[in-house]
Short mmCIF file of C-alpha atoms in Angstrom, two decimals:
data_model
loop_
_atom_site.label_atom_id
_atom_site.label_comp_id
_atom_site.label_asym_id
_atom_site.label_seq_id
_atom_site.Cartn_x
_atom_site.Cartn_y
_atom_site.Cartn_z
CA UNK A 1 -46.08 10.29 4.25
CA UNK A 2 -45.58 8.37 7.46
CA UNK A 3 -43.04 9.96 9.77
CA UNK A 4 -39.88 7.88 10.14
CA UNK A 5 -37.67 8.33 13.16
CA UNK A 6 -33.92 7.95 12.75
CA UNK A 7 -34.02 4.70 14.74
CA UNK A 8 -36.82 3.20 12.60
CA UNK A 9 -35.06 4.27 9.41
CA UNK A 10 -31.81 2.59 10.43
CA UNK A 11 -33.71 -0.54 11.50
CA UNK A 12 -35.58 -0.71 8.19
CA UNK A 13 -32.50 -0.22 6.03
CA UNK A 14 -30.57 -2.76 8.09
CA UNK A 15 -33.29 -5.37 7.57
CA UNK A 16 -33.37 -4.59 3.85
CA UNK A 17 -29.61 -5.01 3.57
CA UNK A 18 -29.66 -8.24 5.57
CA UNK A 19 -32.39 -9.75 3.42
CA UNK A 20 -31.11 -8.64 0.02
CA UNK A 21 -27.31 -8.91 0.20
CA UNK A 22 -27.03 -12.74 -0.02
CA UNK A 23 -29.03 -12.79 -3.27
CA UNK A 24 -26.36 -10.72 -4.99
CA UNK A 25 -23.73 -13.46 -4.76
CA UNK A 26 -25.33 -16.65 -3.52
CA UNK A 27 -26.75 -19.21 -5.94
CA UNK A 28 -27.69 -22.84 -5.48
CA UNK A 29 -24.92 -24.99 -6.96
CA UNK A 30 -27.55 -27.47 -8.16
CA UNK A 31 -29.69 -24.81 -9.82
CA UNK A 32 -28.28 -25.09 -13.34
CA UNK A 33 -31.14 -23.10 -14.87
CA UNK A 34 -30.34 -19.91 -12.97
CA UNK A 35 -26.56 -20.29 -13.21
CA UNK A 36 -24.93 -18.10 -15.85
CA UNK A 37 -21.40 -18.45 -17.21
CA UNK A 38 -18.98 -15.74 -16.14
CA UNK A 39 -18.27 -13.25 -18.92
CA UNK A 40 -14.86 -13.48 -20.52
CA UNK A 41 -12.55 -10.50 -20.06
CA UNK A 42 -12.84 -8.06 -22.95
CA UNK A 43 -9.91 -6.06 -24.26
CA UNK A 44 -9.91 -2.38 -23.41
CA UNK A 45 -10.89 -0.01 -26.20
CA UNK A 46 -7.98 2.30 -25.54
CA UNK A 47 -5.66 3.78 -22.92
CA UNK A 48 -7.06 5.11 -19.66
CA UNK A 49 -6.03 8.62 -18.72
CA UNK A 50 -4.94 9.38 -15.15
CA UNK A 51 -4.24 12.89 -13.90
CA UNK A 52 -3.10 14.62 -10.72
CA UNK A 53 -5.84 15.72 -8.33
CA UNK A 54 -3.96 18.97 -7.74
CA UNK A 55 -3.90 19.71 -11.45
CA UNK A 56 -1.00 21.03 -13.49
CA UNK A 57 2.37 19.47 -14.28
CA UNK A 58 3.58 17.74 -11.13
CA UNK A 59 6.91 16.04 -10.47
CA UNK A 60 6.60 13.11 -7.99
CA UNK A 61 9.67 14.11 -5.95
CA UNK A 62 9.66 11.12 -3.59
CA UNK A 63 7.75 8.67 -5.77
CA UNK A 64 4.00 8.33 -5.96
CA UNK A 65 1.29 5.67 -5.93
CA UNK A 66 -2.26 5.69 -7.29
CA UNK A 67 -5.17 3.37 -8.03
CA UNK A 68 -7.22 2.72 -11.16
CA UNK A 69 -10.73 1.14 -11.27
CA UNK A 70 -11.71 -1.16 -14.15
CA UNK A 71 -15.14 -2.25 -15.44
CA UNK A 72 -15.97 -5.91 -14.90
CA UNK A 73 -14.64 -8.14 -17.65
CA UNK A 74 -12.41 -5.52 -19.24
CA UNK A 75 -8.98 -6.59 -17.95
CA UNK A 76 -7.93 -10.19 -17.31
CA UNK A 77 -6.32 -11.04 -13.98
CA UNK A 78 -2.87 -11.51 -15.54
CA UNK A 79 -2.88 -8.23 -17.48
CA UNK A 80 0.30 -6.17 -17.29
CA UNK A 81 0.26 -2.42 -17.84
CA UNK A 82 2.43 0.26 -19.36
CA UNK A 83 2.41 3.98 -18.62
CA UNK A 84 3.13 6.77 -21.09
CA UNK A 85 3.19 10.55 -21.15
CA UNK A 86 0.84 12.40 -23.52
CA UNK A 87 3.78 12.52 -25.96
CA UNK A 88 4.11 8.72 -25.85
CA UNK A 89 7.24 8.47 -23.69
CA UNK A 90 7.29 5.32 -21.56
CA UNK A 91 7.35 5.80 -17.78
CA UNK A 92 8.61 3.06 -15.40
CA UNK A 93 5.69 1.74 -13.37
CA UNK A 94 4.97 -1.08 -10.91
CA UNK A 95 1.51 -2.68 -10.75
CA UNK A 96 -0.31 -4.85 -8.23
CA UNK A 97 -3.89 -6.07 -7.85
CA UNK A 98 -6.02 -4.69 -5.01
CA UNK A 99 -9.45 -6.12 -5.97
CA UNK A 100 -11.05 -8.44 -8.54
CA UNK A 101 -14.58 -8.92 -9.88
CA UNK A 102 -16.56 -12.17 -9.34
CA UNK A 103 -15.56 -13.26 -12.87
CA UNK A 104 -11.88 -12.97 -11.93
CA UNK A 105 -11.16 -9.86 -13.97
CA UNK A 106 -9.42 -6.85 -12.47
CA UNK A 107 -11.54 -4.40 -10.47
CA UNK A 108 -8.86 -2.18 -8.92
CA UNK A 109 -5.13 -2.01 -9.56
CA UNK A 110 -2.44 -0.13 -7.66
CA UNK A 111 0.47 1.54 -9.42
CA UNK A 112 3.72 3.20 -8.34
CA UNK A 113 6.03 5.54 -10.22
CA UNK A 114 9.51 6.69 -9.27
CA UNK A 115 10.64 10.24 -8.45
CA UNK A 116 12.47 10.60 -11.77
CA UNK A 117 9.20 10.24 -13.69
CA UNK A 118 8.64 13.17 -16.07
CA UNK A 119 6.46 16.06 -14.96
CA UNK A 120 3.14 15.86 -16.79
CA UNK A 121 -0.46 16.98 -16.37
CA UNK A 122 -1.64 13.45 -17.02
CA UNK A 123 -0.49 9.98 -18.06
CA UNK A 124 -2.00 7.19 -20.14
CA UNK A 125 -2.16 3.65 -18.80
CA UNK A 126 -2.89 0.67 -21.06
CA UNK A 127 -2.22 -3.08 -21.25
CA UNK A 128 1.36 -3.73 -22.25
CA UNK A 129 4.85 -4.61 -21.10
CA UNK A 130 5.91 -2.40 -18.16
CA UNK A 131 9.08 -0.35 -18.34
CA UNK A 132 11.75 -1.15 -15.72
CA UNK A 133 13.55 1.76 -13.99
CA UNK A 134 17.16 2.42 -14.95
CA UNK A 135 18.13 1.80 -11.30
CA UNK A 136 15.42 -0.42 -9.77
CA UNK A 137 14.91 -0.73 -6.03
CA UNK A 138 16.07 -4.09 -4.67
CA UNK A 139 15.32 -6.09 -1.51
CA UNK A 140 17.67 -8.63 0.06
CA UNK A 141 16.38 -10.91 2.83
CA UNK A 142 18.83 -12.33 5.37
CA UNK A 143 18.30 -14.32 8.57
CA UNK A 144 18.68 -11.34 10.90
CA UNK A 145 17.75 -8.36 8.72
CA UNK A 146 16.24 -7.07 5.48
CA UNK A 147 18.26 -4.75 3.22
CA UNK A 148 16.62 -2.29 0.82
CA UNK A 149 18.68 -0.50 -1.83
CA UNK A 150 17.17 2.33 -3.88
CA UNK A 151 20.48 3.00 -5.72
CA UNK A 152 20.73 6.20 -3.65
CA UNK A 153 20.47 4.84 -0.10
CA UNK A 154 20.80 1.41 1.51
CA UNK A 155 18.64 0.64 4.55
CA UNK A 156 19.07 -2.19 7.07
CA UNK A 157 15.91 -3.31 8.90
CA UNK A 158 16.39 -5.81 11.76
CA UNK A 159 13.97 -8.70 12.20
CA UNK A 160 13.93 -8.43 16.01
CA UNK A 161 14.84 -6.10 18.86
CA UNK A 162 13.75 -2.53 19.54
CA UNK A 163 15.38 -0.87 16.51
CA UNK A 164 13.14 -0.42 13.45
CA UNK A 165 15.91 0.90 11.19
CA UNK A 166 19.43 -0.10 12.16
CA UNK A 167 21.10 2.13 9.60
CA UNK A 168 20.64 4.15 6.43
CA UNK A 169 23.74 4.64 4.30
CA UNK A 170 24.36 6.94 1.38
CA UNK A 171 27.44 5.52 -0.25
CA UNK A 172 29.91 4.85 2.56
CA UNK A 173 28.35 7.46 4.87
CA UNK A 174 25.86 6.47 7.56
CA UNK A 175 23.17 9.17 7.66
CA UNK A 176 20.81 7.51 10.15
CA UNK A 177 21.19 4.83 12.81
CA UNK A 178 19.19 3.10 15.54
CA UNK A 179 15.80 4.48 14.56
CA UNK A 180 13.11 3.31 17.00
CA UNK A 181 9.79 4.29 18.55
CA UNK A 182 9.64 5.78 22.02
CA UNK A 183 6.89 7.13 24.22
CA UNK A 184 5.91 8.00 27.77
CA UNK A 185 2.84 7.44 29.90
CA UNK A 186 1.62 9.18 33.06
CA UNK A 187 -1.68 9.10 34.95
CA UNK A 188 -1.87 12.85 35.59
CA UNK A 189 -0.39 16.07 34.19
CA UNK A 190 0.43 17.26 37.70
CA UNK A 191 4.11 17.94 38.51
CA UNK A 192 5.82 15.02 40.20
CA UNK A 193 3.58 12.37 38.60
CA UNK A 194 5.63 9.24 37.79
CA UNK A 195 6.41 8.86 34.07
CA UNK A 196 6.59 5.41 32.48
CA UNK A 197 8.82 5.14 29.39
CA UNK A 198 8.14 2.77 26.49
CA UNK A 199 10.16 1.73 23.46
CA UNK A 200 9.37 -0.35 20.38
CA UNK A 201 9.74 -4.13 20.33
CA UNK A 202 9.65 -5.87 16.94
CA UNK A 203 7.61 -9.07 16.59
CA UNK A 204 7.45 -9.70 12.82
CA UNK A 205 8.93 -8.13 9.68
CA UNK A 206 7.46 -8.85 6.25
CA UNK A 207 8.34 -7.85 2.69
CA UNK A 208 5.07 -6.80 1.03
CA UNK A 209 6.56 -5.44 -2.19
CA UNK A 210 10.07 -5.89 -3.54
CA UNK A 211 10.31 -3.61 -6.58
CA UNK A 212 11.27 -2.78 -9.21
CA UNK A 213 9.78 0.70 -8.64
CA UNK A 214 8.61 0.47 -5.03
CA UNK A 215 9.47 -1.69 -2.02
CA UNK A 216 7.25 -1.95 1.06
CA UNK A 217 8.36 -3.43 4.37
CA UNK A 218 5.76 -4.10 7.09
CA UNK A 219 6.87 -4.17 10.73
CA UNK A 220 4.53 -5.42 13.46
CA UNK A 221 5.36 -4.99 17.11
CA UNK A 222 4.42 -3.52 20.45
CA UNK A 223 5.75 -1.04 23.00
CA UNK A 224 7.37 -2.28 26.20
CA UNK A 225 8.84 -0.88 29.41
CA UNK A 226 12.10 -1.82 31.09
CA UNK A 227 10.00 -4.14 33.25
CA UNK A 228 8.80 -5.87 30.04
CA UNK A 229 5.25 -4.56 30.30
CA UNK A 230 3.75 -4.52 26.80
CA UNK A 231 1.40 -1.81 25.56
CA UNK A 232 -0.01 -0.38 22.32
CA UNK A 233 0.59 -2.88 19.47
CA UNK A 234 1.53 -1.17 16.21
CA UNK A 235 2.01 -1.77 12.49
CA UNK A 236 4.51 0.28 10.53
CA UNK A 237 5.07 0.29 6.79
CA UNK A 238 8.22 1.68 5.22
CA UNK A 239 8.02 2.74 1.56
CA UNK A 240 11.08 3.00 -0.69
CA UNK A 241 11.18 4.15 -4.33
CA UNK A 242 13.78 3.54 -7.01
CA UNK A 243 16.21 6.43 -7.30
CA UNK A 244 14.96 8.16 -4.14
CA UNK A 245 16.70 9.00 -0.87
CA UNK A 246 13.38 9.37 0.95
CA UNK A 247 11.63 6.86 3.20
CA UNK A 248 7.89 7.23 3.68
CA UNK A 249 6.44 5.73 6.87
CA UNK A 250 2.89 5.02 8.01
CA UNK A 251 2.20 4.18 11.67
CA UNK A 252 -0.96 2.46 12.90
CA UNK A 253 -2.01 1.43 16.40
CA UNK A 254 -3.80 -1.95 16.27
#
């Protein structure tokens, strides 16, 4: 067998991918002989079982989200889903599409359940009318801020300024205020080196999901100094679940 160096192997596989990939999707619009009609979505044969990776009976204390893959043609794009325990009890669930097949059918779906979902080793998901939580999460958009209410806490998110979360209230009590990002920069760890302070500056705020089980707010911005120097753009997502007093946050430098 002819010896292949790592460089030659990568070059060969790259050429193969470049030459073969277009044939998977591309077809001449005028070539009616080779064109084939897209298969119609077929109904699923039964419920799909989903289980916790950790195993055992787990209670999603702060809410949970998961994804489910589907074979091509099995679920139509407008399919709604219901979730049940092994005993048949309905569980409130929110669904959204993350990917589709070339025929338009569902390829991947995302799902969220609330923290008051029953503890179970696994659940069964199938096409059907989803169950709404007893106290759904709600999102209210105003000119200067976005308000998220989980029925346990109410959060105010400004649309501009340096504050990411203006306040979080539990009933009439404010439990958090003026939440923002902060950081420092210096050229050397040596004592006496000047330190430059940065704080967050919001540019855009977007509602990505608005319930009924989960709400997601995306905040894009950058860091700035008192002299208005901008540095390190970021994207933050805040996740809220119905009936939960927790806020999950993901932070990404872009």
